[in-house]
Amino acid sequence: MTRLSVNVDHVATLRQARRATVPDPVEFALESERAGAAGITVHLRADRRHIQDDDLKRLRRAIGTQLNLEVSLAAPMLAVAERSGADSFCLVPEHRQEITTEGGLDVCAERLRIARAVRRLQKLGATVTLFVDPDLDQIQAAADAGAHCVEIHTGPWANSRASTRERARILRAAQRAHELGLEVHAGHGLDYANVHPIASVPHVEELAIGHSIVARAVLLGFDRAVAEMVSVLRNP
Ligand code: PXP
């Protein structure tokens, strides 16, 4: 079964809307684990719009599964990442004005900078993933940069309402990544209705899903929302 890493950023988004103490992403991370998540993902943004530094510390202490931290390449963010104790890091591009991550890293254009960041984080014994578009040159550059894993950006596929052409790009990218010895993850824009065609792409081992689970949790509760996604992944 494809592993599920639940992104709890938007639990913090709701809390930060009031600068309150609830809802607490740590509580929901624990709930996700009980409901079958294999890991927890958070994106610590430079503007701290959702997850805060203290959340990261508390998550590290509280959760028993894999803690995956998404961060940009900015020097202060890499410094926070180094101190975080996360099990894995996913390097992502970040622009202050964006509503969510808009595209993959341009590894081809920033080879040296990215390779340096990968080495720096790997020294901690952590797994380093590069978030990339399903583009064969980017996949090759990710392997050249020494990454252990790529997360293939599924946002354009989700926005295209699951076009066959976009899925074919993801299939080719996953295949090439696997041939290059990279572990393959995927994420962005995945929901209960569209997740299966991505979970069934050969070599995709893990999905990072946030918004759709938090949105469903508002209706059903977090435990059921996560359990339903786990069940979709188990029984496509
Ligand atoms: N993967 C990455 C790299 C992301 O930046 C995000 C959004 O934070 C996700 C996965 C999860 O996307 P979504 O919230 O659309 O499920």
Short mmCIF file of C-alpha atoms and ligand atoms in Angstrom, two decimals:
data_model
loop_
_atom_site.label_atom_id
_atom_site.label_comp_id
_atom_site.label_asym_id
_atom_site.label_seq_id
_atom_site.Cartn_x
_atom_site.Cartn_y
_atom_site.Cartn_z
CA MET A 1 0.00 0.00 0.00
CA THR A 2 1.17 3.52 -0.75
CA ARG A 3 2.10 5.23 2.52
CA LEU A 4 0.21 8.33 3.60
CA SER A 5 1.97 11.29 5.18
CA VAL A 6 -0.68 13.66 6.49
CA ASN A 7 0.13 17.34 6.11
CA VAL A 8 -1.34 19.14 9.15
CA ASP A 9 -0.45 22.70 8.05
CA HIS A 10 -4.06 23.75 7.64
CA VAL A 11 -4.97 22.80 11.19
CA ALA A 12 -2.47 25.51 12.11
CA THR A 13 -3.95 27.81 9.45
CA LEU A 14 -7.25 27.74 11.34
CA ARG A 15 -5.53 28.36 14.66
CA GLN A 16 -3.48 31.25 13.28
CA ALA A 17 -6.64 32.87 11.89
CA ARG A 18 -7.31 33.84 15.53
CA ARG A 19 -3.73 33.64 16.86
CA ALA A 20 -5.30 31.18 19.30
CA THR A 21 -4.07 27.92 20.83
CA VAL A 22 -6.63 25.68 19.13
CA PRO A 23 -6.93 23.69 16.97
CA ASP A 24 -3.54 22.21 17.77
CA PRO A 25 -1.74 20.50 14.86
CA VAL A 26 0.06 18.22 17.32
CA GLU A 27 -3.23 16.80 18.56
CA PHE A 28 -4.32 16.19 14.96
CA ALA A 29 -0.99 14.63 14.07
CA LEU A 30 -1.49 12.11 16.88
CA GLU A 31 -5.03 11.49 15.68
CA SER A 32 -3.67 10.91 12.15
CA GLU A 33 -1.21 8.33 13.43
CA ARG A 34 -3.94 6.49 15.30
CA ALA A 35 -6.01 6.48 12.10
CA GLY A 36 -3.23 4.84 10.09
CA ALA A 37 -0.97 7.61 8.74
CA ALA A 38 2.62 6.50 8.18
CA GLY A 39 3.98 9.98 8.80
CA ILE A 40 3.29 13.63 9.42
CA THR A 41 4.35 16.45 7.11
CA VAL A 42 4.57 20.14 7.92
CA HIS A 43 5.76 23.06 5.86
CA LEU A 44 7.50 25.68 7.96
CA ARG A 45 7.22 28.81 5.85
CA ALA A 46 9.43 31.85 6.19
CA ASP A 47 6.32 33.95 6.94
CA ARG A 48 5.13 31.39 9.57
CA ARG A 49 1.61 31.67 8.19
CA HIS A 50 0.58 28.30 9.64
CA ILE A 51 3.12 26.03 11.36
CA GLN A 52 5.22 27.78 14.02
CA ASP A 53 8.68 26.84 15.30
CA ASP A 54 7.18 25.66 18.55
CA ASP A 55 4.81 23.30 16.67
CA LEU A 56 7.83 21.67 15.11
CA LYS A 57 9.47 21.13 18.50
CA ARG A 58 6.28 19.73 19.99
CA LEU A 59 5.65 17.48 16.98
CA ARG A 60 9.16 16.09 17.25
CA ARG A 61 8.54 15.18 20.87
CA ALA A 62 5.03 13.83 20.38
CA ILE A 63 4.81 11.75 17.24
CA GLY A 64 6.02 8.20 16.80
CA THR A 65 5.96 8.00 13.00
CA GLN A 66 8.14 9.83 10.48
CA LEU A 67 8.29 13.62 10.76
CA ASN A 68 8.77 15.15 7.33
CA LEU A 69 9.64 18.84 7.19
CA GLU A 70 9.12 20.86 4.03
CA VAL A 71 11.41 23.88 3.83
CA SER A 72 12.79 26.26 1.27
CA LEU A 73 16.48 26.66 0.44
CA ALA A 74 16.73 29.99 2.26
CA ALA A 75 19.67 29.98 4.71
CA PRO A 76 17.59 30.71 7.85
CA MET A 77 15.17 27.92 6.95
CA LEU A 78 17.95 25.39 6.47
CA ALA A 79 19.31 26.41 9.86
CA VAL A 80 15.92 25.74 11.47
CA ALA A 81 15.71 22.43 9.58
CA GLU A 82 19.09 21.37 10.98
CA ARG A 83 17.86 21.89 14.53
CA SER A 84 14.44 20.33 13.99
CA GLY A 85 15.26 16.66 14.47
CA ALA A 86 12.97 15.78 11.54
CA ASP A 87 13.39 12.33 10.02
CA SER A 88 13.17 13.65 6.49
CA PHE A 89 13.24 16.94 4.64
CA CYS A 90 11.49 17.92 1.47
CA LEU A 91 13.07 20.93 -0.20
CA VAL A 92 10.48 23.11 -1.89
CA PRO A 93 10.46 26.45 -3.71
CA GLU A 94 8.73 29.21 -1.76
CA HIS A 95 7.39 32.59 -2.79
CA ARG A 96 5.93 34.95 -0.24
CA GLN A 97 2.85 35.87 -2.28
CA GLU A 98 1.81 32.35 -3.24
CA ILE A 99 -1.27 30.75 -1.68
CA THR A 100 0.35 27.33 -1.78
CA THR A 101 3.48 25.82 -3.36
CA GLU A 102 3.12 26.63 -7.03
CA GLY A 103 5.66 24.51 -8.84
CA GLY A 104 8.56 22.17 -8.36
CA LEU A 105 12.12 23.22 -7.64
CA ASP A 106 14.15 24.21 -10.67
CA VAL A 107 16.96 21.79 -9.85
CA CYS A 108 18.47 22.21 -13.33
CA ALA A 109 18.93 25.94 -12.75
CA GLU A 110 20.14 25.68 -9.13
CA ARG A 111 22.19 22.50 -9.20
CA LEU A 112 25.02 23.60 -6.96
CA ARG A 113 22.93 25.36 -4.35
CA ILE A 114 20.55 22.41 -4.12
CA ALA A 115 23.35 19.82 -4.02
CA ARG A 116 24.93 21.76 -1.12
CA ALA A 117 21.64 21.85 0.79
CA VAL A 118 21.08 18.13 0.18
CA ARG A 119 24.53 17.28 1.55
CA ARG A 120 24.07 19.55 4.55
CA LEU A 121 20.78 17.88 5.55
CA GLN A 122 21.94 14.36 4.74
CA LYS A 123 24.79 14.84 7.23
CA LEU A 124 22.10 14.74 9.92
CA GLY A 125 21.25 11.21 8.85
CA ALA A 126 17.96 12.37 7.35
CA THR A 127 16.35 11.49 4.06
CA VAL A 128 16.28 14.42 1.63
CA THR A 129 13.56 14.73 -0.97
CA LEU A 130 13.34 17.27 -3.77
CA PHE A 131 9.89 18.45 -4.81
CA VAL A 132 9.95 18.53 -8.61
CA ASP A 133 7.63 18.75 -11.57
CA PRO A 134 7.23 15.54 -13.58
CA ASP A 135 9.99 16.58 -15.93
CA LEU A 136 12.74 14.17 -16.92
CA ASP A 137 15.49 16.81 -16.82
CA GLN A 138 14.50 17.80 -13.30
CA ILE A 139 14.47 14.16 -12.22
CA GLN A 140 17.96 13.67 -13.65
CA ALA A 141 19.17 16.85 -11.94
CA ALA A 142 17.68 15.64 -8.63
CA ALA A 143 19.66 12.41 -8.91
CA ASP A 144 22.79 14.37 -9.82
CA ALA A 145 22.27 16.58 -6.76
CA GLY A 146 22.53 13.48 -4.58
CA ALA A 147 18.92 13.44 -3.35
CA HIS A 148 17.56 10.21 -1.97
CA CYS A 149 14.01 10.81 -3.13
CA VAL A 150 11.83 12.98 -5.35
CA GLU A 151 8.31 14.09 -4.61
CA ILE A 152 6.55 14.51 -7.93
CA HIS A 153 4.31 17.57 -8.06
CA THR A 154 0.79 16.38 -8.86
CA GLY A 155 -0.84 19.84 -8.71
CA PRO A 156 -0.96 20.39 -12.49
CA TRP A 157 -2.45 16.92 -12.93
CA ALA A 158 -5.11 17.63 -10.27
CA ASN A 159 -5.85 21.04 -11.80
CA SER A 160 -6.16 19.49 -15.26
CA ARG A 161 -8.96 17.32 -13.86
CA ALA A 162 -6.81 14.26 -14.16
CA SER A 163 -5.81 14.55 -17.82
CA THR A 164 -4.34 11.44 -19.41
CA ARG A 165 -1.44 13.49 -20.77
CA GLU A 166 -0.49 14.83 -17.33
CA ARG A 167 -0.69 11.35 -15.82
CA ALA A 168 1.55 10.02 -18.58
CA ARG A 169 4.14 12.66 -17.61
CA ILE A 170 3.94 11.47 -13.99
CA LEU A 171 4.28 7.83 -15.06
CA ARG A 172 7.39 8.61 -17.11
CA ALA A 173 8.91 10.72 -14.34
CA ALA A 174 8.31 8.03 -11.69
CA GLN A 175 9.81 5.38 -13.95
CA ARG A 176 12.93 7.48 -14.65
CA ALA A 177 13.36 8.35 -10.97
CA HIS A 178 13.16 4.69 -10.07
CA GLU A 179 15.72 3.78 -12.74
CA LEU A 180 18.06 6.41 -11.27
CA GLY A 181 17.72 4.81 -7.83
CA LEU A 182 15.51 7.52 -6.35
CA GLU A 183 12.62 6.77 -4.04
CA VAL A 184 9.40 8.24 -5.46
CA HIS A 185 6.78 10.22 -3.57
CA ALA A 186 3.99 12.38 -4.96
CA GLY A 187 1.75 15.12 -3.69
CA HIS A 188 -0.23 18.30 -4.07
CA GLY A 189 -3.91 18.69 -4.89
CA LEU A 190 -4.74 15.05 -4.14
CA ASP A 191 -8.18 14.23 -2.74
CA TYR A 192 -10.44 11.26 -2.11
CA ALA A 193 -11.72 11.21 -5.68
CA ASN A 194 -8.47 11.68 -7.59
CA VAL A 195 -5.91 9.90 -5.42
CA HIS A 196 -6.14 6.43 -6.87
CA PRO A 197 -4.66 7.08 -10.34
CA ILE A 198 -1.61 8.57 -8.60
CA ALA A 199 -1.35 5.94 -5.85
CA SER A 200 -1.36 3.30 -8.57
CA VAL A 201 1.56 4.83 -10.50
CA PRO A 202 4.34 2.22 -10.31
CA HIS A 203 7.15 3.11 -7.86
CA VAL A 204 5.17 5.78 -5.98
CA GLU A 205 5.74 4.79 -2.36
CA GLU A 206 4.33 7.73 -0.42
CA LEU A 207 1.78 10.51 -0.84
CA ALA A 208 1.75 13.79 1.08
CA ILE A 209 -1.84 14.99 1.42
CA GLY A 210 -3.11 17.93 3.44
CA HIS A 211 -5.88 20.20 2.28
CA SER A 212 -8.46 17.61 1.26
CA ILE A 213 -8.05 15.68 4.52
CA VAL A 214 -8.36 18.78 6.70
CA ALA A 215 -11.39 19.88 4.66
CA ARG A 216 -13.08 16.50 5.13
CA ALA A 217 -12.17 16.49 8.80
CA VAL A 218 -14.28 19.62 9.27
CA LEU A 219 -17.29 17.51 8.30
CA LEU A 220 -16.41 14.12 9.75
CA GLY A 221 -13.68 14.55 12.33
CA PHE A 222 -9.98 14.05 11.79
CA ASP A 223 -9.89 10.36 12.67
CA ARG A 224 -12.52 9.45 10.08
CA ALA A 225 -11.08 11.76 7.43
CA VAL A 226 -7.62 10.16 7.74
CA ALA A 227 -9.02 6.63 8.07
CA GLU A 228 -11.06 7.13 4.89
CA MET A 229 -7.98 8.22 2.94
CA VAL A 230 -6.00 5.26 4.30
CA SER A 231 -8.85 3.00 3.27
CA VAL A 232 -8.95 4.48 -0.26
CA LEU A 233 -5.22 3.78 -0.53
CA ARG A 234 -5.66 0.25 0.81
CA ASN A 235 -8.72 -0.67 -1.27
CA PRO A 236 -8.62 1.36 -4.46
N1 PXP B 1 3.65 18.32 -1.10
C1 PXP B 1 4.18 19.56 -1.05
C2 PXP B 1 5.62 19.71 -1.42
C3 PXP B 1 3.42 20.66 -0.65
O1 PXP B 1 3.99 21.89 -0.62
C4 PXP B 1 2.09 20.47 -0.26
C5 PXP B 1 1.28 21.63 0.22
O2 PXP B 1 1.81 22.09 1.41
C6 PXP B 1 1.57 19.16 -0.30
C7 PXP B 1 2.36 18.12 -0.74
C8 PXP B 1 0.16 18.86 0.12
O3 PXP B 1 -0.73 19.43 -0.81
P1 PXP B 1 -2.26 19.47 -0.51
O4 PXP B 1 -2.45 20.33 0.69
O5 PXP B 1 -2.84 20.05 -1.76
O6 PXP B 1 -2.71 18.05 -0.26
#
